[in-house]
Structure formats: structure tokens, C-alpha cells
Short mmCIF file of C-alpha atoms and ligand atoms in Angstrom, two decimals:
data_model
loop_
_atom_site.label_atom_id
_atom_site.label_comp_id
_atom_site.label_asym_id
_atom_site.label_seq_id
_atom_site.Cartn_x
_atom_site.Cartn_y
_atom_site.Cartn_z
CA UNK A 1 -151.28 66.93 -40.90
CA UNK A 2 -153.62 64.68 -39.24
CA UNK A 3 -152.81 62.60 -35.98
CA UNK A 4 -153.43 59.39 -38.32
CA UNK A 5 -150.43 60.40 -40.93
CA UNK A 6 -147.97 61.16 -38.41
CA UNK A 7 -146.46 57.78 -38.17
CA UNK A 8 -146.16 58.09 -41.84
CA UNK A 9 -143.36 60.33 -40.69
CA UNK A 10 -141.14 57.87 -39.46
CA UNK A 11 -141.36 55.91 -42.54
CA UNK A 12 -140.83 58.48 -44.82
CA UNK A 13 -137.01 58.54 -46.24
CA UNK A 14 -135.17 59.92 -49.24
CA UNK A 15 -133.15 57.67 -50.58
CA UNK A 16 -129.51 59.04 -50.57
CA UNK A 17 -130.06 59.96 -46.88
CA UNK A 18 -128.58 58.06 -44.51
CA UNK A 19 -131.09 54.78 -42.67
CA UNK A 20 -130.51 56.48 -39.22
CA UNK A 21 -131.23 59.76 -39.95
CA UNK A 22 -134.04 61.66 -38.18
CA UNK A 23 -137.25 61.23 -39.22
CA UNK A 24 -139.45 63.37 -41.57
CA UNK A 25 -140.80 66.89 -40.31
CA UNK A 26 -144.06 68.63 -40.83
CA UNK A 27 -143.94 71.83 -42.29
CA UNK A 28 -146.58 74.32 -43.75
CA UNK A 29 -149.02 71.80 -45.97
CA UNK A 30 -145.56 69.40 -46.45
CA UNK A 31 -143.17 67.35 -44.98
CA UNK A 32 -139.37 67.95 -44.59
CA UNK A 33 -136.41 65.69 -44.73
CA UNK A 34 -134.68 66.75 -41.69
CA UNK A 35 -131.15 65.76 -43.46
CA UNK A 36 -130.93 66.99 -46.95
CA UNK A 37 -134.66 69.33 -46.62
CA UNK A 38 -135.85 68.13 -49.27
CA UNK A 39 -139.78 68.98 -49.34
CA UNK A 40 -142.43 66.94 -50.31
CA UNK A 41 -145.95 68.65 -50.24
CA UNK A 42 -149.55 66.94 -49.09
CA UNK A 43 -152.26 66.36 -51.13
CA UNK A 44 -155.75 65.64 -50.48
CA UNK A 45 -156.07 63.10 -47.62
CA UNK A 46 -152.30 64.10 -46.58
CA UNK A 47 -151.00 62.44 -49.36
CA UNK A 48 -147.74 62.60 -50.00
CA UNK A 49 -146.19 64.03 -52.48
CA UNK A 50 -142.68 62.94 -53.40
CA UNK A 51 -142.82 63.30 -57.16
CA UNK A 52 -141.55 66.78 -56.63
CA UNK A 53 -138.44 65.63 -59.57
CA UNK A 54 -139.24 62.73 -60.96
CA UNK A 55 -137.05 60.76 -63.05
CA UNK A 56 -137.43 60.29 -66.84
CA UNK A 57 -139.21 57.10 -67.17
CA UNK A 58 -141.95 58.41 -63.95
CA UNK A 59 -142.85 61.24 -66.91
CA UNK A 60 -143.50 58.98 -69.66
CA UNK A 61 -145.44 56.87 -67.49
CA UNK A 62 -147.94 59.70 -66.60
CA UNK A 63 -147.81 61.44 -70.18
CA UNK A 64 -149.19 57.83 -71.59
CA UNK A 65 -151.59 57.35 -69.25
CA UNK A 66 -152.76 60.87 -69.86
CA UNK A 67 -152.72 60.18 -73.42
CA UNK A 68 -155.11 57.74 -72.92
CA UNK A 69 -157.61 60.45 -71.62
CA UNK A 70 -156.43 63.48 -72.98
CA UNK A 71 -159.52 65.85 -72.47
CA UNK A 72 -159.71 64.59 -68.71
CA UNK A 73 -155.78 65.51 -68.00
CA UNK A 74 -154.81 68.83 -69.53
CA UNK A 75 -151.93 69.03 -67.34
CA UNK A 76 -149.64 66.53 -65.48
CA UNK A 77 -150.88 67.96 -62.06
CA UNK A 78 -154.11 67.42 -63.07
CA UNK A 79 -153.02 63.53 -63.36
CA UNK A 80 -150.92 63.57 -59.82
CA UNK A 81 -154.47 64.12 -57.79
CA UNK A 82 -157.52 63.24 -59.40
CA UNK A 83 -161.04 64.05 -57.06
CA UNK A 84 -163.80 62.09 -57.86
CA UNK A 85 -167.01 61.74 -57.17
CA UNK A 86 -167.26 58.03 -56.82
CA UNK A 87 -164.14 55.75 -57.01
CA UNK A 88 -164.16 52.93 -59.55
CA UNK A 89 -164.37 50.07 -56.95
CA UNK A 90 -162.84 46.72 -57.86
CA UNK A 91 -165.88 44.37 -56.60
CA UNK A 92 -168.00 46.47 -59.44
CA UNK A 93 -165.42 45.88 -62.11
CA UNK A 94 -165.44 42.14 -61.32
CA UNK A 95 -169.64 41.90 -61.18
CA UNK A 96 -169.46 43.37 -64.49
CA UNK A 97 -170.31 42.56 -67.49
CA UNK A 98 -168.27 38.82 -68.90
CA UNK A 99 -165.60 40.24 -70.61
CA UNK A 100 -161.64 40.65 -71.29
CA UNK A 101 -161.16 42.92 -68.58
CA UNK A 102 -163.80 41.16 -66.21
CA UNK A 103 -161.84 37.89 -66.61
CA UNK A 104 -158.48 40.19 -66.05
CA UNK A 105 -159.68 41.84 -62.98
CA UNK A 106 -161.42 38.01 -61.44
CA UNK A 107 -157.67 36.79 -62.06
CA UNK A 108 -155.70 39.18 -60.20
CA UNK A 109 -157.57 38.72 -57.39
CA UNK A 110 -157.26 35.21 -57.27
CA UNK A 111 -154.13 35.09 -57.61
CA UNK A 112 -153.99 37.82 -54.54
CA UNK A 113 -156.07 35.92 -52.56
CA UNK A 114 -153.74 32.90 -52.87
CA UNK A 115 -150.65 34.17 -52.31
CA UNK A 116 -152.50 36.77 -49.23
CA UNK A 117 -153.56 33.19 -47.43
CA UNK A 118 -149.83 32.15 -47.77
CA UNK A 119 -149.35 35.00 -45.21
CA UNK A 120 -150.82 34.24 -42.03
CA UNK A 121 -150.93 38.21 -41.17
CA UNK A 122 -151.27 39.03 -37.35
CA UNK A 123 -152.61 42.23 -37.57
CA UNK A 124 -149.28 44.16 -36.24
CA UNK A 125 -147.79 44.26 -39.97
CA UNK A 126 -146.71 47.37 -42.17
CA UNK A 127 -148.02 46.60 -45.52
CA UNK A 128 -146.91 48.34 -48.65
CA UNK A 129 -148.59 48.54 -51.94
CA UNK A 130 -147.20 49.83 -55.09
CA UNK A 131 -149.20 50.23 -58.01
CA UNK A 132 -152.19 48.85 -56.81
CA UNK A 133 -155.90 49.84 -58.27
CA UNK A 134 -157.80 53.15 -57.26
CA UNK A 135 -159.50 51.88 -54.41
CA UNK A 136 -156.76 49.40 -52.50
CA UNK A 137 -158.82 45.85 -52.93
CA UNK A 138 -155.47 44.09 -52.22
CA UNK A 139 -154.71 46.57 -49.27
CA UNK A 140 -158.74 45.65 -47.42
CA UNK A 141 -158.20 42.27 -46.23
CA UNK A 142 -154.63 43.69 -44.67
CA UNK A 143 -156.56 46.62 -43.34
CA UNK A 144 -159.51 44.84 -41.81
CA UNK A 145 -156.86 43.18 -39.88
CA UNK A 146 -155.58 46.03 -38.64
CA UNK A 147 -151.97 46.18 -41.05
CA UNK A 148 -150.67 49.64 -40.84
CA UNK A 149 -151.28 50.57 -44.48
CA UNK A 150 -149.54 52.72 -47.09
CA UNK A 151 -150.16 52.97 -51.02
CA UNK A 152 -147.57 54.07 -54.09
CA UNK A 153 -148.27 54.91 -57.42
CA UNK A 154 -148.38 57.84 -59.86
CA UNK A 155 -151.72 59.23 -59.25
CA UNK A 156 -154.09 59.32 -56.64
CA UNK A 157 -157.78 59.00 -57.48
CA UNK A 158 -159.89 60.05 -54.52
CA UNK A 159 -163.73 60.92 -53.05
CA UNK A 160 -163.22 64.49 -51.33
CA UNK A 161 -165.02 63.10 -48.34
CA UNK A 162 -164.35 59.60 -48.27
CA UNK A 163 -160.65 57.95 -46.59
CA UNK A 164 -159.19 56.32 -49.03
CA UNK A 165 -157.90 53.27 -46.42
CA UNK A 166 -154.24 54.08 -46.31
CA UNK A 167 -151.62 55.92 -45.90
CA UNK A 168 -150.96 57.44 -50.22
CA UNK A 169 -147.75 58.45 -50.59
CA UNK A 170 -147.20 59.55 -54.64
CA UNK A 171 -143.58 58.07 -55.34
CA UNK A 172 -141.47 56.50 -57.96
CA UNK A 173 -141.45 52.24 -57.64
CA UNK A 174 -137.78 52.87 -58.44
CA UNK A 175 -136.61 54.99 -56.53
CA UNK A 176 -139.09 54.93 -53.19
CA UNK A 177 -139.99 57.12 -50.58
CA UNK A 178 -139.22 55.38 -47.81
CA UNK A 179 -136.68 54.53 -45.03
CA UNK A 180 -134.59 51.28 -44.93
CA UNK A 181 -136.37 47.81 -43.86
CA UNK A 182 -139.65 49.46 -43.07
CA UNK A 183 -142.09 47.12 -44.59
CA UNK A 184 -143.33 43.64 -43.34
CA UNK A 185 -144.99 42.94 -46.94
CA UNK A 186 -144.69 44.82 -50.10
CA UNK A 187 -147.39 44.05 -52.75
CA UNK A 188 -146.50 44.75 -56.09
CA UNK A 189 -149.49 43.18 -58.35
CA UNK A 190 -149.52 44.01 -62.04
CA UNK A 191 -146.53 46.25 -61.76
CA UNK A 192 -143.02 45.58 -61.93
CA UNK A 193 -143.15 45.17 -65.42
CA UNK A 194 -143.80 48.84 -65.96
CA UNK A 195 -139.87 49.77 -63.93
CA UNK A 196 -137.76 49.82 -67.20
CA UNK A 197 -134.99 48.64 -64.65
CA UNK A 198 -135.70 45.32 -63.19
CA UNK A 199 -132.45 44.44 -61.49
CA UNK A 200 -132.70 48.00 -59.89
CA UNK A 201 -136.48 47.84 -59.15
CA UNK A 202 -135.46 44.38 -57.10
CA UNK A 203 -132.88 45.56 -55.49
CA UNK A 204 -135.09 48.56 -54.24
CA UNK A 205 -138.20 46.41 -53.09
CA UNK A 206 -135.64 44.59 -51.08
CA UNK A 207 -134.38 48.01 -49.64
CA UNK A 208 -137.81 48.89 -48.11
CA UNK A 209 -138.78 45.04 -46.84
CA UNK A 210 -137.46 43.72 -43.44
CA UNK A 211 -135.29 40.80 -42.95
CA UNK A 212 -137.97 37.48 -43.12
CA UNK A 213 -140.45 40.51 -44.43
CA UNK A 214 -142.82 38.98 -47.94
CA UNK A 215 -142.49 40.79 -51.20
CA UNK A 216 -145.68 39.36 -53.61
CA UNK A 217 -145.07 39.65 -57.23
CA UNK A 218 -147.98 38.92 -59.14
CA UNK A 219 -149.87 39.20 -62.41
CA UNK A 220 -146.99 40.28 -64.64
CA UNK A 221 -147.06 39.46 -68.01
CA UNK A 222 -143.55 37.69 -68.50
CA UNK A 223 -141.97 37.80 -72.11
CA UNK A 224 -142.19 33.82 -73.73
CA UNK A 225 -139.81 32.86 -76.52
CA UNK A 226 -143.22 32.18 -78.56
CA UNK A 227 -145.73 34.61 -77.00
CA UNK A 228 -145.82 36.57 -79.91
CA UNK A 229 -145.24 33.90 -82.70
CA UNK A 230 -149.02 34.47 -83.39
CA UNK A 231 -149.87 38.02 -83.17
CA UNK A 232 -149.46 38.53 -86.47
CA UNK A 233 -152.60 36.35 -87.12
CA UNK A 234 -154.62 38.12 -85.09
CA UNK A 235 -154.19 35.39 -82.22
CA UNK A 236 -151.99 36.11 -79.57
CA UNK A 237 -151.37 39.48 -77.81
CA UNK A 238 -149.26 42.50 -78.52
CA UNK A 239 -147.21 43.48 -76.39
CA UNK A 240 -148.46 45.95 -73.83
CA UNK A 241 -152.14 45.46 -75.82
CA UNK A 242 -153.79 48.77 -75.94
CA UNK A 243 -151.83 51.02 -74.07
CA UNK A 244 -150.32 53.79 -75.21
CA UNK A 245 -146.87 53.79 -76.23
CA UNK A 246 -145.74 56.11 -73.49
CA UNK A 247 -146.42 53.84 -70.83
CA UNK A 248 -143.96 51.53 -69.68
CA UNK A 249 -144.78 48.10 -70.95
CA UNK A 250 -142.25 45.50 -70.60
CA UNK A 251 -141.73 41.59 -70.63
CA UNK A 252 -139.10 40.13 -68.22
CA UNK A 253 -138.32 36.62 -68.67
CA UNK A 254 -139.64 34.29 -65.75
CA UNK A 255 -135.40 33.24 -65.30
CA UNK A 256 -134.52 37.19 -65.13
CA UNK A 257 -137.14 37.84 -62.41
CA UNK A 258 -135.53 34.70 -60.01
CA UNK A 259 -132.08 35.41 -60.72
CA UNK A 260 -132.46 39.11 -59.99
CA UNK A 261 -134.92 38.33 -57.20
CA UNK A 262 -132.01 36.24 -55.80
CA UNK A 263 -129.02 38.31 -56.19
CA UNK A 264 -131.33 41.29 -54.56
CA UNK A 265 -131.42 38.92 -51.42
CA UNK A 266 -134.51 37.29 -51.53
CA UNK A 267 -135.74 33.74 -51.17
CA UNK A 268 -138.26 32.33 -53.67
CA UNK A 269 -141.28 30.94 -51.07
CA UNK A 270 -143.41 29.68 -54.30
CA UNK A 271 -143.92 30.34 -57.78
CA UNK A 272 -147.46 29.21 -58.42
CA UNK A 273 -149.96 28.75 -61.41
CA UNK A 274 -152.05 31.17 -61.93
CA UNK A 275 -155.50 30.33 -59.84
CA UNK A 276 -157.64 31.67 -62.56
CA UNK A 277 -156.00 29.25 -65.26
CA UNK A 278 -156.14 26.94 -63.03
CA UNK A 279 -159.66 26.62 -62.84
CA UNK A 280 -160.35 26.95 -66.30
CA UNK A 281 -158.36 23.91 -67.17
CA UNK A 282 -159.93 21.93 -64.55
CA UNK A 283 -163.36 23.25 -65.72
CA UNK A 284 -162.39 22.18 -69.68
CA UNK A 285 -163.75 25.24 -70.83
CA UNK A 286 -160.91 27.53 -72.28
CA UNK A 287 -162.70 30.00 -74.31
CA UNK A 288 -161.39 33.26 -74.79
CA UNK A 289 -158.21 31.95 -73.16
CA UNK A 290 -154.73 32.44 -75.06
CA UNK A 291 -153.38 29.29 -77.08
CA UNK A 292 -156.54 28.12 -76.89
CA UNK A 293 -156.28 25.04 -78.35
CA UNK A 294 -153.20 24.09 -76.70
CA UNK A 295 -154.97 24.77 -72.91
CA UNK A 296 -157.83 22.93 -74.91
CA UNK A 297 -155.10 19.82 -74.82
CA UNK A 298 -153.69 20.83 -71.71
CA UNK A 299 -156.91 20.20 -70.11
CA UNK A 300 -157.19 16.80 -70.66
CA UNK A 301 -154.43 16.16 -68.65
CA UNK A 302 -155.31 18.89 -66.24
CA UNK A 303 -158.54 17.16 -65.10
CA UNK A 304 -156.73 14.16 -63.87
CA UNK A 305 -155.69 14.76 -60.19
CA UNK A 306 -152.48 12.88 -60.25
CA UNK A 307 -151.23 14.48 -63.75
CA UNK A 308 -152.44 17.77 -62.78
CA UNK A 309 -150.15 17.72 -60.04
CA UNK A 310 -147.39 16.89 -61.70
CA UNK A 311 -147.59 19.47 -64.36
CA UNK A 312 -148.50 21.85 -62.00
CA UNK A 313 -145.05 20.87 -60.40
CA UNK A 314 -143.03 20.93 -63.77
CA UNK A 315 -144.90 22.81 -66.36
CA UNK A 316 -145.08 26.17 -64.63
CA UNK A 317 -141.65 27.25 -65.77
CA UNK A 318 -141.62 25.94 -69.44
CA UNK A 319 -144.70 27.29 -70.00
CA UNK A 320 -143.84 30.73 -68.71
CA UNK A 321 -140.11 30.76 -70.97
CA UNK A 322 -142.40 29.37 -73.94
CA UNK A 323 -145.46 31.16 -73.95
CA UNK A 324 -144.65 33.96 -71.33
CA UNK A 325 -147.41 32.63 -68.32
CA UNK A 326 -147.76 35.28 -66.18
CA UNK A 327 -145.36 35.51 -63.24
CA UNK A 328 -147.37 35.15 -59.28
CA UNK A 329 -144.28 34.68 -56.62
CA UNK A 330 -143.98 35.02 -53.04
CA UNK A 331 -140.55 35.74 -52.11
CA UNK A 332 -138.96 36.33 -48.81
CA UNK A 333 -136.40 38.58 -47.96
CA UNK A 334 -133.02 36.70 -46.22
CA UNK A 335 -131.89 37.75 -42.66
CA UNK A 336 -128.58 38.03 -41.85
CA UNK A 337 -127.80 34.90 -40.30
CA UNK A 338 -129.41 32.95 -43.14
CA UNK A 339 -126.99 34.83 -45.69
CA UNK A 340 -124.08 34.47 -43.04
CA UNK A 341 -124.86 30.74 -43.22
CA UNK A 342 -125.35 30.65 -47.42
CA UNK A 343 -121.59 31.44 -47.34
ZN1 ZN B 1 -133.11 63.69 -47.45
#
């Protein structure tokens, strides 16, 4: 193991072991949890392996996204570590050519960027990223800071020769690989919705964040009690769109993610418009948008500073139970004292 991974050692935790158990041991191409010895083995990059059993819904996941490329992933190992020799980078897929995915990709990353700047990051965090898109864009501006940064998903896609810019450690969003209270911020963008347990997926993000530590939920699609009154006519958007029916596509409702959020011991900092939507009603051009010519009326309003405010205000959380708006939160986890003082 390199010098570089060994703090990932100390942050490295089975779940049913106890928080102040020893930390993690290297052994021959793995690591070793001292208490129960369980064995996780590294990857390219001394990734981490901890997918060594992984639960039902973790093999469904990876047998739909295979699905999606059959001839490229003949087996699920295959999937796990993927070399390549050039990583799709995210500034590429956002120069690209004007199109669904384009406009998909540009609003993520506003909506990142917002909530990041919400942060005021020192430099001394531990940031955590689950799900997040082959090359880390959400991890850089942590990293250029000089966060101590670590990565979870399903796969890893990697250059043989190039660092991929943070600590990968292959794991289960349910059920993570890590030790008690060991993350500052935990970035979750796009993702949550695939954990077919929500109350159990909150309850686990607040596991691995500090007390006063962020959690960032963004860009999930939330389920709207008319978001799919129109698909029929060709005008609104299946569920889960094109993905294959393996993978884990859900819709939460905008009330379920607060009230679990809450109950899981986190503070809501902000629940905020999406930045990308944003703009395009203050723009008046909603092409290619969905409900088109409802933003189209929307936008009349919108461009009116005073209005615009106040349906920024009150709108948010209508529009998300109506039309299922896509959920961007920042939530904080309580301390002690704060909870001691609740009740
Ligand atoms: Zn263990």
C-alpha cells in the first residue's frame, strides 16, 4: 500500500464493528479488519475493495448498468475496475455538443457549485463522495484546497498511470465502509435515489458525518403527484428514462427526504431552486425544459425581482410535491448539545 492510502486505514470500518475498535491492517494486496478480519482487497490505485458480499440491491445495480454495455462487461469483475485509456472528464461532457445530457451535466454542477460556496471549506476537511462521476469534478475544488479526499461507488473507472485524485474505496451507499463520524462533508449528487431504502440510506450518511459536519443532497429527481400525468403523451419523463430496469431508479417525495433527513439527526441548512432553472426562467427561454409551457408562465413572474423572490421563497416545495422538482439540500448534522437542548 502506498504511504498516501495509509490514512485511509484509520477511516476504514465495517459496520457491525464496534466505533473504537482498532483501525484497519494491511495485509498481502488487502486490508484487514483487525476485529471481525474481514478482508477487503486493493485494486488499481489501492482502491479499496469492500464489495467482497454485497447485498442484493448492490447486484442489480451493477447487472443494469452492465446491461447497458453488455459486450464491454462480460463479467461483474470486469464492471468493479474498469482501466481506461482516457477518463471521460466532466468539463468535456459539459463543452459538448447542446443537448439533453449537456444541459443535465451544466445543471449538476451548478447546483454543486452553489451549495460548495455555502461551505466556506478551510482546507483541513475530510470530504466524502458517493456516487459521484468517473473523474471526481465535485471532489477538485475540495482537493485543490487541500480536503483529504475519498470516493464511493460501484465501479471504478481509471487511467493505469494517471491518480485518480482520491482516496476510491468500492462500497455499498447503504451499508458504508467506514468508521463512525469520520467525514466533515459527504456529497451525495445524483444518488440517493438509487438506495431502495431511504430512511436507512439517511440514517447511514448521518453515521459517517461528524457532529456540525455538511451532508449535500443534490440533483435527485423527487417523485411529483403529477410528474407523470403526461408521459403518456409523449411529454413528460418516465421514470428512471432510459436506464435499464435493473438499476435502481426511484422517486422519493421532497416531504419523505426532510422528515427522514430529520429523524436521522440532521438540520435542513437550505433547500434551494435549482440554479440551472433558475436561470432559464430569468432568461425567458424554456425550451427543451419540462412543463414547458407552464415555466413558459412561470417566467413572467420569474423576471420580476420582487416576485421572483417570493416564489423562490414559497414555490420551491409545491412545485417539487406537484411536479417532482428536483431535490438540492444542504443539511447539517446536530451535535449533541443542540439535540440535548431540542428536548
Ligand atoms: Zn470488522
Amino acid at each position: 500500500m502506498e504511504p498516501s492510502s495509509r490514512s485511509a486505514l484509520d477511516v476504514l470500518g465495517c459496520r457491525d464493528c464496534p466505533k473504537d475498535r482498532a483501525a484497519f491492517v494491511p495485509t498481502e494486496a488487502a486490508v484487514r479488519c483487525p476485529a471481525c478480519s474481514v478482508v477487503w482487497p486493493l485494486g488499481p490505485h489501492d482502491a479499496v475493495n469492500s464489495l467482497t458480499q454485497p447485498a442484493e440491491s448492490v447486484v442489480r445495480e451493477i447487472d443494469g448498468m452492465r446491461s447497458e454495455n453488455p459486450s464491454r462487461y462480460p463479467t461483474r469483475d470486469s464492471f468493479l475496475f474498469q482501466c481506461v485509456e482516457r477518463v471521460s472528464r466532466f468539463e468535456d461532457r459539459i463543452a459538448g455538443e447542446a443537448n439533453a445530457a449537456k444541459n443535465y451535466y451544466e445543471s449538476t454542477a451548478l447546483n454543486f457549485r452553489y451549495a460548495y460556496d455555502k461551505l466556506k471549506i478551510t482546507g483541513s476537511e475530510r470530504v466524502l463522495e458517493i456516487g459521484a462521476e468517473h473523474d471526481f469534478p465535485f471532489l477538485k475544488p475540495f482537493r485543490e484546497n487541500g480536503c483529504d479526499c475519498y470516493a464511493t461507488n460501484l465501479f471504478f473507472c481509471y487511467e493505469a498511470t494517471r491518480p485518480p485524485g482520491a482516496q476510491v474505496v468500492l462500497g455499498d451507499m447503504n451499508r458504508l465502509p467506514y468508521r463512525n463520524e469520520m467525514f466533515d462533508v459527504v456529497v451525495a449528487s445524483a444518488t440517493s435515489h438509487h438506495s431502495p431504502d431511504l430512511p436507512g440510506l439517511l440514517a447511514e450518511l448521518a453515521r459517517v458525518t461528524r457532529p456540525s459536519g455538511y451532508l449535500l443532497l443534490l440533483n435527485d429527481p423527487t417523485s411529483g403527484a403529477f410528474k407523470h400525468a403526461l408521459d403518456r403523451f409523449g411529454f413528460g419523463t418516465q421514470l428512471g428514462g432510459s436506464r435499464h430496469d435493473l438499476v435502481n431508479e426511484n422517486e422519493y417525495s421532497v416531504a419523505a427526504y426532510r422528515r427522514l433527513a430529520k429523524t436521522a439527526g440532521f438540520a435542513i441548512t437550505e433547500s434551494f431552486f435549482p440554479v440551472y432553472y433558475d436561470q432559464k426562467l430569468r432568461s425567458g427561454n424554456v425550451r427543451g425544459v419540462r412543463f414547458a409551457p407552464l415555466a413558459k408562465l412561470v417566467s413572467l413572474a420569474w423576471r420580476i425581482a420582487p416576485l421572483r423572490w417570493i416564489l423562490q421563497k414559497t414555490a420551491l416545495y409545491p412545485a417539487q410535491m406537484l411536479i417532482g422538482l428536483e431535490l438540492n439540500m444542504i443539511l447539517r448534522k446536530r451535535n449533541m448539545m443542540e439535540a440535548i437542548q431540542r428536548n
